[in-house]
Every structure is written in C-alpha cells, then in structure tokens.
C-alpha cells in the first residue's frame, strides 16, 4: 500500500511539473497537494497553473477527476466509467464547442433541440444530458442553453451513468463537468486571433497572474469576441463574453475563489433541413427553411464563490454558493419545421403550393424566456482509520431554487414551405393571431448525501453512497382565455450507489457498480395537459476495467453496462407542444477509451462504443424502436506528433490528424427516418516560435456529406459542416 501511495505521489508531482493537467483541478480541489508542498519547503511542489499554450510536454493522459467522487481518488481506483478530455486535446483539435471536446469520448453523440443547434450539448449512452441539470462548471450546475465559453476551459470530464448520488436530479446517461483554468502565479497576457471559412472571426484575450509578491492574491480575466457566419444560408452568430476570477490563499490551509461569467449572443436560429421518404431530403446542405426573423438574442451571467478550509490533518470543509441567470433579451422568435408530407388542397397553411407538392409544415413562436438558479453547498471530507486501513468519508448538504418564466408566449401555425423549391415568405414573426400562453415555475430542492470509500483489503475497495432529495415545484399556466392551471408538485427520492473495485496490480483494476438516478416529475410536467407525471428513474449495472501504466504514458478503460430509464417523457407524436410518458427505455453496450504516448512525441486519444439504445416498454411506441441519434457503432481516433525539430528556427512543431466515425442513426423515435453513417477526417498543423504560436486546422478534409444531429423528429435534421479551415495566431506576453 505504501508503494502504491508513493507511486501516486511521484506521478502527481511529475504531471504538475509538466503542466499536463494540474490546472484542470476543479473548483473545490483539495489542498493536500499545496499542503505537501508547504511541508516540504520546496516551491517546485507547488501547484502549477497552465496559462499559456506553449508547453514542453502536452500529454493526453489524465489520472484524476473529481466529478466521479468529489474526492482526490485516482481514476484507477474509481468504480465508475469516467473520461477526461484535457486542454491539450482541445487546443490541437481547435474545439469550438463542448461537443467538439466530448466527441473524443466513447458513447457520446451530438444533441440539438427545438431551440436550434447552437449550444454544443450532447447525449451519453443514448440519453440526452438535460441542459439545466446535465452540465456542471467547476462542480456547480451550469445552464447549457446557448454557447459555452471555451477559451478558459482546462478539461471536460464526462461521467457516465447515473450521478444523482452526488448531484441530485439528472438524466441517467451521466453528466459533464467543465473545469475552468485557474489563476496562475506568473503574470501573463495572451491574444489569440482565429479566422476561418465562411467568414468566421474569433478574438480571445487573457490576462492573469499574482497581484502581490507572495502570490496570495491571483487573478485571471478571459474575454471572447465572436462574429461568425456559417455554411448555412443566412445563419450567423455574434457573441461577447467575459469571465473574471480571483483566487485568494490567505494561508496554507485556506483557499477562496470567486468566479464570474457574462455572455451575450445574437444568432439566427437554425433548424437544419427536413427529411423526405425516410431519408434526409436530397437538397443542398446549406439550404435554409426558417425565416429571417428567427433571431434569438440571449444574455446569461453566472457567479460563484467557494471556500475550502483544511480543518485538521485529514479533514477538509468546502462551502460554495452560485447564482446563474439566463434570458432572451427581446424574447426569441422562431419558425421551425414540424412535419413533412404532400401539400393538401384547402389547407390554408399550404396556400400557394400545388396539391401533392412535398412540403414542410411549420410552427412559429415568440417567447421572452427567463431563468434564474441559486444554490448553496456544504461538504465535509475526511480520512479515518479502521481495522488498520484508511477510508474516506464525504458528507454533503445542498439547497437550491430555480425560477423560470415565459410570460407571455405566442405559438401558432406558419405557412408551409416547399422542400425542393423553397421560397421564404418574408412574413414577419408576429404575435397577432397566435395562441398566447403564460407560464411560471419555481423549483425548490433540498438534499443531503453521504459517501464512504473503504479499503476492505489490499486489493479490494468499496464505494458506497446515498443521497436523499426533496423537491417541490409551483407551476402556473394559462393558455389564451382558458382557466389558469396552478399546480404544486412534491417529489422525494433516494439515490444510492454501490461499487466494488479490485486492484489486480498497481496498474490494473476491475470494478462492478450499481447506481440510480432521479429526475422529478414536475420538471417535465405539461401544465397545459393538467396531469401529473411520475418521477423519472434511471438504473444502471456496470462492469469495467481500468489500466494505467506506472510511467503515466498510457491510460485505458472499458465497460459493459445495462442502463434503464423508466417513466420516460417525450414529445407527443400527435401534438408536438404536448408531452407523454412512454414507459421504459433501455441502453446496453460496450465502451472503450484510450489515451497514450506510444512513441516519444506522439500522443493518441481514441474511443469506441457499441450501443443498443431502444424503447423497452411502452403503450405508445413499439418496443424495440431505437432511440434517436444513437448509432450502434461509433468511434474516434486522434494523433498529435511533436518531433521536437528546430527547423526554420521553430520549436514544438505539431502535426495532428484524426477520424470521427458514426454508424447509421434513427432520426425520430418512430424510426421512420434514417440518418446515414459517416466517416469524417480532420487534421491540424502548428508551430511555436518565441512567444508566438501559429496553427492551421482542416476539418472534414474529405468533404463528407452527413447529418450531424437532430432533436428527434422528421422535420429537423442538422447537416454537418463541409470541408473548412481555420487559422489561428496566438501571442503570449510575459
């Protein structure tokens, strides 16, 4: 056991010295590394924060992620599947959104919604990650509606399977924790300019460092400016974002961090292309079927404050508070496809189309949506000895409130458009003549949890956790002149997790785990239907292995699982504005993830998944129907080579290339439309000299024509980006 601890300590020191992933510690990272450094009296052991892009070693291997247990347990000792995409991968691939980071993880596919494809959200093991509960920023819930600020992302942790034992209400597929880059000791400024195909322009600025000689006060400010057009006709995105943060280390036992993020975005909502006769319509992938009034102007801000205090040698207290707000500044207006079929004589919405013409029926809507979320957290972590072995305990409390309002909303039919010869109507999206509705919700959540990580013997370890949630939702809804509907929903749930892990050797481990997730009924209730839905329950059984070489040059993991989601809520096929519960969905499969340095200077990250995600029991859908946009087979492979050549006075040449593959997918839950599989090839080339970095990224070199995602219907299929390139120039100022 002592030898294992010694190897883990040496490995963590080595990784910190190489700046591979030390800056990716989450918001509530423990102070044990800092304490060890202080005890040793050496500055070399102090945590190193990555604030630049030019490092001597840019490893793809990561050996720790806090989101799985909220403790400092190594990935090798964690009995649940979790994959980490570090900053080095994001930079080499020039990841532009969250999905472009997560696509390196097995079992992940892009998700889009009826708000359009503009957020980079995704699904895991066949189940969508809810934008309000499936994403964390430094351990706090993060509203994933809209774009994500990427310039200050240190890593993306994808925890697979139910995670309610630590995080409460959530979908069963898992969750993603976005780890921010923290303020470093050294003063530094960066400027990054990125130009790309289809008139895309991005400017990133960063300034940070210590504010005093002792580096007790440290700051970091990130700024992003975006002005992008698209390969899609008329589509654009303009955004501004700023994220200041302050880190205060008053003594060797205390750590206080404040983080603020503000973003504003103006986009033309994009709902892709329709299907026809069971396939994506044979139309140019740049064709637009919305209206030029589909503008969405959104604004969001988020603030968090955390305190971490080492109470004793083995006990640490963490306190956290966060608030986030999201709103559409002027409401949002949209025209989107709802169904496909031949135009009908006498149908007012088909006016101007000859009967039998293939057409896309459309809806229109305007809604001034607003959402606010507040949360308080308290956690106590400690190590105790019993029966001659050391164990880790975690206790936690959480209290949160979520307010949402769409008041008023306007919805109604909009003129159809021909699929193969579309003509935009030019008619503005206006509330006149539309159905008007008002809705307001308030969710109150109280929870407590406990977790034990026990070392039963030298090779055998136990992970045991239990969380209890109490949930109340106050819901108000009124449509037109109808009588208002006001409901109060109460739910409560226990979310357990059990894991057994065998250390087969110092490099290998195998595990067996079972876990449960909970999502309250009120969050999915359609008040206009005036009925109460049952709580959504997820259950998973998982068997897996993990391998990590002693020299840190290879990490691998694999798992087989059986994941079930009961009381599933989905869109009513007869009325897309309503919801129904369909019984149970089930996902089973095999997943493999690998990160390695097979040769000096050659980094590799790869993944493969074989999934079978389907309807298992339903009164509305036939059992056996496949879940939308979840391929049976999918995988990825990326290699980055740094030969270390000094040719032309340059250093750190980098040549990267990778493949991203997906099998055929069903576009809708009725399985009436198929999206073909695809293979996409990307490449990159970069070089550093002095304080400069120049990088060229080529995406979809083969110009593969493919469908990337969809919300799960026949009328909205989002095409993948065709061949494109981007050129970025980065300057670092010391």
XYZ file of C-alpha atoms in Angstrom:
734
model
C 0.000 0.000 0.000
C 2.826 2.411 0.835
C 4.440 1.684 -2.534
C 1.175 2.483 -4.304
C 0.884 5.796 -2.448
C 4.489 6.640 -3.248
C 3.945 5.974 -6.972
C 0.771 8.078 -6.994
C 2.564 10.980 -5.296
C 5.513 10.823 -7.699
C 3.168 10.652 -10.665
C 1.146 13.668 -9.491
C 4.339 15.674 -8.930
C 5.592 14.714 -12.390
C 2.318 15.710 -14.030
C 2.309 19.019 -12.201
C 5.866 19.738 -13.262
C 4.972 19.010 -16.859
C 1.851 21.224 -16.662
C -0.116 18.491 -18.370
C -3.258 18.731 -16.338
C -2.556 20.364 -12.997
C -4.553 23.440 -13.963
C -7.558 21.217 -14.567
C -8.331 20.662 -10.881
C -11.949 21.548 -10.255
C -13.248 24.464 -8.256
C -13.324 22.545 -4.998
C -9.937 20.868 -5.337
C -8.361 19.694 -2.119
C -5.451 21.485 -0.530
C -3.419 18.378 0.159
C -1.012 18.958 -2.740
C -0.421 22.530 -1.600
C -0.008 21.369 1.976
C 2.520 18.756 0.940
C 4.459 21.395 -0.934
C 4.494 23.658 2.090
C 5.663 20.871 4.373
C 8.449 20.003 2.000
C 9.547 23.630 1.883
C 10.017 23.495 -1.853
C 8.412 25.790 -4.416
C 8.862 23.056 -7.022
C 5.996 21.106 -5.482
C 3.522 23.972 -5.641
C 0.539 23.599 -7.935
C 1.370 24.840 -11.451
C -1.420 26.646 -13.320
C -1.351 26.451 -17.112
C -1.998 29.897 -18.572
C -0.123 29.568 -21.844
C -0.260 27.374 -24.895
C 3.417 26.608 -25.385
C 4.468 23.764 -23.115
C 7.305 21.320 -23.496
C 5.043 18.320 -22.961
C 1.338 18.270 -23.864
C 0.063 14.974 -22.541
C -3.327 13.477 -23.385
C -3.226 11.230 -20.283
C -5.118 12.221 -17.126
C -5.122 10.204 -13.899
C -7.585 12.126 -11.727
C -11.018 13.771 -11.984
C -13.039 14.956 -9.022
C -16.508 14.761 -10.559
C -16.826 10.987 -10.011
C -16.416 11.007 -6.208
C -15.801 14.686 -5.207
C -12.606 13.471 -3.541
C -8.974 13.057 -4.596
C -9.468 9.400 -5.574
C -7.492 8.420 -8.665
C -9.375 7.317 -11.782
C -7.705 3.923 -11.468
C -9.449 3.487 -8.094
C -12.893 4.796 -9.141
C -15.562 2.107 -9.806
C -17.476 4.026 -12.468
C -16.791 4.956 -16.079
C -15.426 8.472 -16.495
C -13.422 10.002 -19.341
C -11.443 13.249 -19.323
C -10.570 15.364 -22.364
C -7.660 17.640 -21.363
C -6.740 21.100 -22.626
C -4.038 19.709 -24.907
C -6.656 17.837 -26.973
C -8.947 20.870 -27.130
C -6.111 23.027 -28.462
C -4.773 20.546 -31.013
C -8.275 19.997 -32.428
C -9.296 23.674 -32.054
C -12.516 22.562 -30.348
C -15.139 25.235 -30.940
C -17.863 23.987 -28.612
C -18.474 21.482 -25.853
C -19.415 18.606 -28.154
C -16.217 19.011 -30.174
C -14.418 18.227 -26.915
C -16.720 15.381 -25.847
C -16.665 13.659 -29.272
C -13.342 12.120 -28.155
C -15.263 10.107 -25.538
C -16.973 6.788 -26.250
C -20.767 6.665 -26.288
C -21.230 10.408 -26.929
C -23.265 11.910 -29.790
C -24.325 15.475 -30.538
C -27.680 16.710 -29.293
C -29.791 19.514 -30.722
C -33.160 20.821 -29.644
C -36.137 22.753 -30.942
C -34.254 25.881 -29.889
C -31.839 25.140 -32.715
C -28.327 23.740 -32.831
C -26.208 26.379 -31.171
C -25.085 25.039 -27.820
C -22.793 22.052 -28.340
C -24.778 19.872 -25.939
C -24.726 16.094 -26.322
C -26.170 12.765 -25.249
C -24.373 9.950 -23.426
C -25.237 6.271 -23.782
C -28.334 7.213 -25.775
C -29.807 9.706 -23.290
C -29.770 13.489 -23.605
C -27.977 15.470 -20.934
C -30.605 17.958 -19.836
C -29.311 21.488 -20.417
C -30.397 22.535 -16.925
C -29.159 19.547 -14.907
C -26.639 17.631 -17.028
C -23.769 20.124 -17.043
C -21.505 21.469 -14.308
C -18.983 24.296 -14.275
C -16.324 23.569 -11.662
C -18.763 21.332 -9.806
C -21.712 23.778 -9.865
C -24.751 23.352 -12.103
C -24.360 25.210 -15.380
C -27.187 26.238 -17.715
C -26.016 24.879 -21.077
C -28.547 26.811 -23.169
C -26.640 28.754 -25.817
C -22.886 28.840 -26.367
C -20.163 27.839 -23.936
C -17.100 29.966 -23.292
C -14.211 27.718 -24.411
C -11.103 29.889 -24.005
C -10.856 29.216 -20.259
C -11.755 25.508 -20.303
C -8.980 23.364 -18.843
C -10.683 19.998 -19.336
C -14.045 18.321 -19.835
C -14.938 15.402 -17.567
C -17.692 13.078 -18.807
C -19.144 10.938 -16.029
C -21.163 8.062 -17.482
C -24.247 6.603 -15.908
C -26.457 7.852 -13.063
C -24.822 10.605 -10.991
C -27.690 11.585 -8.689
C -25.898 10.247 -5.609
C -23.683 13.365 -5.626
C -25.535 15.833 -7.850
C -29.238 15.162 -7.406
C -31.768 15.455 -10.220
C -30.230 14.332 -13.504
C -30.757 12.208 -16.581
C -29.407 8.633 -16.334
C -26.852 8.978 -19.151
C -24.464 10.925 -16.934
C -23.172 14.472 -16.736
C -20.337 16.682 -17.943
C -18.149 18.791 -15.661
C -16.439 21.734 -17.362
C -13.239 22.524 -15.473
C -12.027 26.120 -15.696
C -8.428 27.235 -15.951
C -7.426 28.862 -12.665
C -5.360 31.982 -11.966
C -1.642 31.237 -12.024
C 1.323 32.664 -10.122
C 3.164 34.120 -13.121
C 1.861 37.280 -14.734
C 0.901 36.689 -18.323
C -1.277 38.079 -21.108
C -2.467 36.364 -24.251
C -4.044 37.420 -27.502
C -5.493 34.885 -29.921
C -6.998 35.694 -33.313
C -8.787 32.994 -35.289
C -10.015 33.321 -38.881
C -11.920 30.613 -40.681
C -14.012 29.533 -43.623
C -17.471 31.022 -44.128
C -16.399 34.368 -42.665
C -15.780 33.258 -39.099
C -13.813 35.558 -36.817
C -12.902 34.986 -33.170
C -10.781 37.049 -30.802
C -9.731 35.766 -27.358
C -7.924 37.845 -24.737
C -6.497 36.749 -21.394
C -4.658 38.472 -18.562
C -3.704 36.933 -15.254
C -1.142 36.355 -12.544
C -0.286 37.250 -8.967
C -1.345 40.592 -7.508
C 1.194 40.540 -4.669
C 4.737 39.315 -4.078
C 3.686 36.298 -2.054
C 1.170 35.325 -4.760
C -1.596 35.092 -2.168
C -3.921 37.032 -4.482
C -4.172 35.829 -8.067
C -6.478 36.849 -10.856
C -7.452 35.837 -14.358
C -9.693 37.578 -16.894
C -10.815 35.960 -20.152
C -12.598 37.818 -22.949
C -14.146 36.314 -26.097
C -15.492 38.143 -29.134
C -17.200 36.170 -31.912
C -18.578 37.288 -35.266
C -19.312 34.199 -37.330
C -21.314 33.383 -40.396
C -21.986 29.817 -41.497
C -22.038 27.421 -44.417
C -25.802 27.542 -43.881
C -27.637 30.293 -45.758
C -28.395 33.411 -43.700
C -27.179 31.823 -40.434
C -24.884 33.854 -38.194
C -23.717 34.073 -34.593
C -22.388 37.113 -32.779
C -21.277 36.812 -29.182
C -19.337 38.592 -26.463
C -18.191 37.049 -23.192
C -16.034 37.994 -20.214
C -15.026 35.832 -17.246
C -13.005 37.373 -14.394
C -11.943 35.259 -11.433
C -9.985 35.842 -8.234
C -8.127 33.291 -6.120
C -7.140 34.185 -2.532
C -4.828 31.975 -0.461
C -4.814 33.678 2.969
C -2.776 30.832 4.480
C -1.642 27.318 3.687
C -4.950 25.848 4.873
C -7.470 28.143 3.196
C -8.473 28.664 -0.392
C -11.148 31.135 -1.557
C -12.181 31.534 -5.178
C -14.642 33.909 -6.846
C -15.726 33.363 -10.445
C -17.992 35.467 -12.646
C -19.059 34.915 -16.234
C -21.157 37.118 -18.506
C -22.195 36.297 -22.061
C -24.355 37.872 -24.729
C -25.270 36.184 -28.007
C -27.271 37.074 -31.100
C -27.950 34.212 -33.513
C -30.233 33.316 -36.361
C -31.825 30.084 -35.156
C -31.074 27.157 -37.455
C -33.342 24.129 -37.751
C -31.494 22.299 -40.482
C -33.148 20.505 -43.372
C -36.212 18.223 -43.457
C -36.457 14.566 -44.357
C -38.347 13.062 -47.265
C -39.409 9.460 -47.793
C -37.441 8.129 -44.846
C -34.115 9.835 -45.582
C -32.639 13.322 -45.331
C -34.081 15.291 -48.233
C -31.776 15.418 -51.268
C -31.262 19.155 -51.064
C -28.134 21.322 -50.680
C -26.956 21.218 -47.083
C -26.731 24.999 -46.971
C -30.451 25.451 -47.668
C -32.423 27.328 -45.002
C -36.062 26.555 -44.157
C -36.728 29.075 -41.405
C -37.334 32.787 -41.750
C -35.011 35.761 -41.469
C -36.901 36.836 -38.354
C -35.631 33.765 -36.457
C -33.496 35.903 -34.189
C -32.504 34.805 -30.720
C -30.844 37.435 -28.538
C -29.805 35.901 -25.262
C -27.882 37.015 -22.226
C -26.591 34.953 -19.340
C -24.425 35.502 -16.317
C -23.095 33.291 -13.578
C -21.307 33.973 -10.305
C -19.850 31.507 -7.829
C -17.953 31.773 -4.566
C -16.212 28.847 -2.909
C -14.225 28.406 0.276
C -12.050 25.441 1.113
C -10.556 25.093 4.568
C -8.389 22.328 5.949
C -9.733 21.791 9.451
C -7.286 19.134 10.543
C -4.653 16.908 9.022
C -7.212 14.704 7.271
C -10.415 16.785 7.203
C -11.449 19.474 4.721
C -14.530 21.712 4.670
C -15.852 23.136 1.409
C -18.571 25.759 1.104
C -19.977 27.052 -2.154
C -22.631 29.430 -3.441
C -23.635 30.100 -7.020
C -26.211 32.068 -8.965
C -26.910 31.946 -12.688
C -29.378 33.799 -14.887
C -30.437 33.266 -18.475
C -32.845 35.296 -20.535
C -33.755 36.074 -24.096
C -33.161 39.815 -24.205
C -36.064 40.553 -26.560
C -37.724 37.192 -26.282
C -36.944 34.811 -29.101
C -38.802 34.436 -32.353
C -38.636 31.339 -34.480
C -40.174 29.482 -37.365
C -39.309 25.796 -37.385
C -40.352 22.649 -39.187
C -42.912 20.400 -37.535
C -43.743 17.701 -40.111
C -43.332 16.675 -43.740
C -45.796 15.451 -46.339
C -47.646 16.419 -49.538
C -49.453 19.762 -49.698
C -53.200 19.476 -49.222
C -55.902 21.287 -51.160
C -57.939 23.564 -48.941
C -55.276 23.781 -46.229
C -54.743 27.483 -45.535
C -51.141 26.884 -44.468
C -50.422 25.206 -47.841
C -51.692 28.186 -49.848
C -49.560 28.814 -52.925
C -48.398 25.183 -53.131
C -49.859 22.794 -55.687
C -51.602 19.813 -54.066
C -49.171 16.929 -53.670
C -46.071 19.170 -53.546
C -43.569 17.836 -50.985
C -43.725 20.415 -48.232
C -42.560 21.163 -44.712
C -45.229 22.269 -42.270
C -44.040 24.896 -39.834
C -44.793 26.460 -36.471
C -43.925 29.922 -35.241
C -43.348 31.195 -31.745
C -42.237 34.174 -29.691
C -41.256 33.812 -26.053
C -39.493 36.102 -23.540
C -37.966 33.233 -21.591
C -36.131 33.930 -18.337
C -34.472 31.558 -15.885
C -32.653 32.049 -12.578
C -30.909 29.426 -10.456
C -29.368 29.758 -6.987
C -27.580 27.109 -4.978
C -25.768 26.623 -1.656
C -23.476 23.666 -0.985
C -21.561 22.394 2.031
C -19.238 19.385 2.019
C -17.009 17.791 4.623
C -14.362 15.288 3.537
C -12.114 13.319 5.832
C -9.933 10.272 6.147
C -10.347 7.831 9.017
C -8.555 4.650 10.016
C -10.438 1.496 10.934
C -9.305 -2.115 11.113
C -5.790 -1.000 10.219
C -6.803 0.618 6.917
C -7.585 4.137 5.729
C -11.028 5.131 4.477
C -12.512 8.340 3.042
C -15.802 9.869 4.192
C -17.817 12.574 2.444
C -20.849 14.385 3.864
C -22.806 16.979 1.902
C -25.813 19.295 2.031
C -27.391 21.240 -0.822
C -30.160 23.786 -1.114
C -31.228 25.300 -4.440
C -34.033 27.248 -6.092
C -34.824 27.573 -9.793
C -37.240 30.154 -11.187
C -38.369 30.073 -14.817
C -40.831 32.243 -16.684
C -42.163 32.552 -20.229
C -44.654 35.363 -19.967
C -46.237 35.734 -22.450
C -45.542 33.167 -25.166
C -47.134 33.157 -28.608
C -47.453 29.968 -30.661
C -49.254 29.007 -33.840
C -49.106 27.569 -37.344
C -46.998 29.236 -40.032
C -47.234 28.875 -43.843
C -45.706 25.664 -45.196
C -42.689 25.736 -47.477
C -41.808 23.534 -50.459
C -38.980 21.127 -49.632
C -37.322 21.055 -53.060
C -38.071 24.625 -54.204
C -38.355 26.677 -51.022
C -39.273 30.352 -51.066
C -39.063 32.213 -47.773
C -42.311 34.037 -47.135
C -40.686 37.182 -45.809
C -43.605 37.438 -43.441
C -42.513 38.687 -40.009
C -42.929 36.505 -36.963
C -45.568 38.456 -35.050
C -47.862 37.644 -32.134
C -51.039 38.665 -33.976
C -53.332 35.707 -34.472
C -51.219 33.319 -32.384
C -52.199 31.392 -29.277
C -50.943 33.184 -26.195
C -49.829 31.434 -23.027
C -48.260 32.351 -19.694
C -46.164 30.024 -17.545
C -44.133 30.407 -14.373
C -42.364 27.809 -12.262
C -40.437 27.736 -9.026
C -38.462 24.640 -8.060
C -37.126 24.193 -4.523
C -34.672 21.378 -3.827
C -33.179 20.270 -0.505
C -30.764 17.366 -0.311
C -28.213 15.592 1.833
C -25.756 12.853 0.936
C -23.083 10.639 2.440
C -20.339 8.609 0.765
C -17.849 6.042 2.029
C -14.733 4.916 0.168
C -13.438 1.953 2.143
C -10.299 -0.124 1.692
C -11.534 -3.586 2.661
C -8.218 -5.251 1.895
C -5.114 -4.518 -0.136
C -6.799 -5.389 -3.462
C -10.494 -4.803 -2.607
C -12.164 -1.391 -2.274
C -15.757 -0.408 -1.628
C -17.607 2.724 -2.739
C -20.944 3.255 -1.037
C -23.126 6.357 -1.301
C -26.662 7.521 -0.623
C -28.454 10.806 -1.313
C -31.925 11.957 -0.335
C -33.654 14.716 -2.347
C -36.841 16.598 -1.562
C -38.348 18.567 -4.418
C -41.251 20.980 -4.727
C -42.441 22.729 -7.871
C -45.028 25.511 -8.012
C -46.358 25.737 -11.569
C -48.712 28.272 -13.145
C -50.004 28.008 -16.718
C -52.666 29.788 -18.733
C -53.457 29.461 -22.426
C -55.469 32.216 -24.093
C -58.689 32.882 -22.227
C -58.759 29.406 -20.705
C -58.958 28.989 -16.972
C -55.466 29.165 -15.401
C -53.931 25.934 -14.170
C -51.939 26.092 -10.959
C -50.244 23.006 -9.551
C -47.908 22.151 -6.693
C -45.826 19.018 -7.178
C -43.901 17.235 -4.433
C -41.343 14.522 -5.076
C -38.742 12.766 -2.966
C -36.189 10.143 -3.840
C -33.257 8.164 -2.511
C -30.359 7.766 -4.939
C -27.884 5.024 -3.954
C -24.597 3.942 -5.490
C -22.559 0.810 -4.806
C -19.184 -0.012 -6.299
C -16.627 -2.761 -5.735
C -13.130 -2.426 -7.181
C -10.345 -4.985 -7.313
C -6.744 -3.758 -7.692
C -5.425 -6.612 -9.815
C -1.988 -4.961 -9.720
C -0.567 -1.480 -9.300
C -1.517 -0.806 -12.964
C -4.799 -2.694 -13.380
C -8.198 -2.598 -11.695
C -11.606 -4.145 -12.339
C -14.913 -2.996 -10.910
C -18.597 -3.714 -10.579
C -21.079 -0.941 -9.828
C -24.788 -0.216 -9.493
C -26.370 3.227 -9.316
C -29.676 5.047 -9.547
C -30.742 8.470 -10.835
C -33.770 10.622 -10.170
C -35.466 13.426 -12.102
C -38.568 14.964 -10.529
C -41.863 14.770 -12.350
C -42.605 18.457 -12.070
C -39.660 19.415 -14.254
C -41.261 17.602 -17.197
C -44.923 18.178 -16.479
C -47.020 19.805 -19.181
C -49.294 22.063 -17.188
C -51.468 22.660 -20.236
C -52.424 18.978 -20.008
C -53.216 19.387 -16.295
C -51.842 15.995 -15.341
C -49.059 14.798 -13.096
C -46.208 12.749 -14.472
C -44.420 10.080 -12.495
C -40.789 10.709 -11.458
C -38.139 9.638 -13.966
C -35.921 6.886 -12.609
C -32.623 5.650 -14.047
C -30.913 2.400 -13.034
C -27.556 1.063 -14.174
C -25.399 -2.011 -13.708
C -21.829 -1.706 -14.957
C -18.781 -3.956 -15.171
C -15.468 -2.461 -16.214
C -11.694 -2.319 -16.098
C -9.026 0.389 -15.924
C -5.363 0.303 -16.861
C -2.728 2.912 -16.135
C 0.946 2.336 -16.788
C 3.323 3.264 -13.994
C 5.179 5.763 -16.189
C 1.905 7.574 -16.939
C 2.235 7.085 -20.712
C -0.972 5.081 -21.111
C -4.433 5.144 -19.584
C -7.238 2.886 -20.787
C -10.700 1.938 -19.601
C -13.538 -0.245 -20.768
C -17.010 -1.123 -19.568
C -20.161 -3.052 -20.354
C -23.409 -1.727 -18.944
C -27.164 -2.072 -18.739
C -28.872 1.312 -18.286
C -32.636 1.722 -17.954
C -34.784 4.842 -17.820
C -38.341 4.481 -16.541
C -41.324 6.829 -16.914
C -39.769 8.458 -19.974
C -41.248 11.789 -21.088
C -41.204 12.522 -24.811
C -42.931 14.756 -27.344
C -46.437 13.647 -28.259
C -46.315 12.483 -31.930
C -49.843 13.866 -32.387
C -49.117 17.300 -30.863
C -45.503 18.401 -30.535
C -46.423 21.042 -27.952
C -47.578 18.324 -25.554
C -45.675 15.574 -23.764
C -46.404 11.959 -22.914
C -44.802 9.263 -20.774
C -43.968 6.136 -22.747
C -42.737 3.604 -20.201
C -39.110 2.477 -20.274
C -36.061 2.997 -22.485
C -33.020 0.772 -22.228
C -29.420 1.138 -23.356
C -26.865 -1.655 -23.255
C -23.398 -1.622 -24.674
C -19.641 -1.799 -24.652
C -17.323 1.224 -24.420
C -13.551 1.626 -24.689
C -11.404 4.735 -24.115
C -7.650 5.096 -24.554
C -5.074 7.869 -24.150
C -1.418 7.055 -24.713
C 2.035 8.146 -25.764
C 3.114 5.070 -27.794
C 6.270 6.831 -29.045
C 8.131 9.803 -27.672
C 6.448 12.903 -29.043
C 3.376 11.009 -30.314
C 0.135 11.486 -28.357
C -3.012 9.467 -29.024
C -6.605 9.578 -27.829
C -9.158 7.037 -29.073
C -12.616 5.719 -28.280
C -15.093 3.096 -29.449
C -18.682 2.332 -28.448
C -21.182 -0.318 -29.456
C -24.611 0.617 -28.126
C -28.114 -0.746 -28.370
C -30.443 2.005 -27.114
C -34.129 1.307 -27.623
C -37.677 1.526 -26.321
C -38.117 -1.399 -23.938
C -41.694 -0.941 -22.773
C -44.374 1.464 -23.961
C -48.070 1.815 -24.642
C -47.451 4.486 -27.306
C -44.365 3.185 -29.138
C -43.465 -0.291 -30.299
C -40.845 -1.958 -28.079
C -37.571 -2.351 -29.933
C -37.648 1.051 -31.631
C -34.180 2.630 -31.496
C -33.544 5.886 -29.656
C -32.836 8.890 -31.907
C -29.308 9.750 -32.992
C -27.638 6.956 -31.053
C -25.576 4.880 -33.507
C -24.968 1.192 -32.957
C -21.241 1.724 -33.616
C -19.193 4.892 -33.207
C -15.581 5.783 -32.552
C -12.799 8.322 -32.768
C -9.031 8.387 -33.174
C -6.736 11.404 -32.914
C -2.936 11.533 -33.061
C -0.672 14.521 -32.438
C 3.029 14.246 -33.281
C 5.681 16.637 -31.968
C 9.069 15.637 -33.369
C 10.933 18.347 -31.441
C 12.567 19.693 -34.593
C 14.244 23.125 -34.551
C 13.911 23.533 -38.318
C 13.492 27.103 -39.561
C 14.073 28.335 -36.038
C 10.711 26.942 -34.918
C 10.117 24.710 -31.945
C 7.311 22.377 -30.950
C 6.124 21.551 -34.430
C 2.847 19.681 -34.189
C 1.153 17.584 -36.842
C -2.243 16.189 -35.903
C -4.834 14.099 -37.661
C -7.925 12.192 -36.643
C -11.030 10.292 -37.679
C -14.541 10.556 -36.244
C -16.972 7.824 -37.254
C -20.626 7.077 -36.674
C -22.912 4.313 -37.858
C -26.445 4.780 -39.132
C -28.848 6.518 -36.730
C -32.596 6.832 -36.423
C -33.720 10.452 -36.658
C -37.010 10.032 -34.802
C -38.427 7.800 -32.112
C -40.904 6.256 -34.560
C -37.860 5.134 -36.640
C -39.368 6.437 -39.875
C -36.269 8.412 -40.930
C -32.681 7.165 -41.066
C -29.570 9.350 -40.955
C -26.723 7.521 -42.761
C -23.440 6.789 -41.033
C -20.325 8.790 -41.845
C -16.553 8.987 -41.504
C -15.000 12.417 -41.038
C -11.278 13.214 -41.325
C -9.714 16.253 -39.624
C -6.111 17.481 -39.467
C -4.035 20.234 -37.870
C -0.567 21.761 -38.153
C 1.033 24.083 -35.593
C 4.397 25.596 -34.745
C 5.742 27.757 -31.914
C 8.490 30.319 -32.021
C 9.428 32.648 -29.168
C 6.082 33.792 -27.711
C 4.087 33.084 -30.874
C 2.004 30.111 -31.941
C 0.557 29.595 -35.415
C -1.976 26.828 -36.020
C -3.898 25.620 -39.071
C -6.889 23.294 -38.650
C -8.564 21.482 -41.544
C -11.973 19.982 -40.782
C -13.749 17.355 -42.865
C -10.915 17.022 -45.365
C -12.884 14.513 -47.425
C -15.845 16.908 -47.627
C -18.118 14.174 -46.294
C -21.821 14.969 -46.605
C -23.539 13.864 -43.396
C -26.229 14.634 -40.841
C -24.724 15.648 -37.521
C -27.710 15.730 -35.173
C -31.380 16.458 -34.648
C -33.928 16.908 -31.855
C -35.660 13.629 -32.630
C -38.170 14.432 -35.375
C -38.645 14.084 -39.123
C -38.648 17.829 -39.816
C -35.322 18.960 -38.326
C -32.031 17.338 -39.381
C -28.857 19.349 -38.789
C -26.223 18.902 -41.533
C -22.581 18.508 -40.569
C -20.067 21.143 -41.565
C -18.455 20.607 -45.003
C -14.738 20.993 -45.692
C -13.424 24.069 -43.889
C -10.246 25.526 -42.467
C -9.269 27.894 -39.691
C -6.040 29.743 -38.996
C -5.207 30.962 -35.501
C -2.381 33.165 -34.262
C -1.571 33.264 -30.555
C 0.774 35.746 -28.862
C 1.828 35.403 -25.228
C 3.180 38.376 -23.272
C 5.153 37.699 -20.115
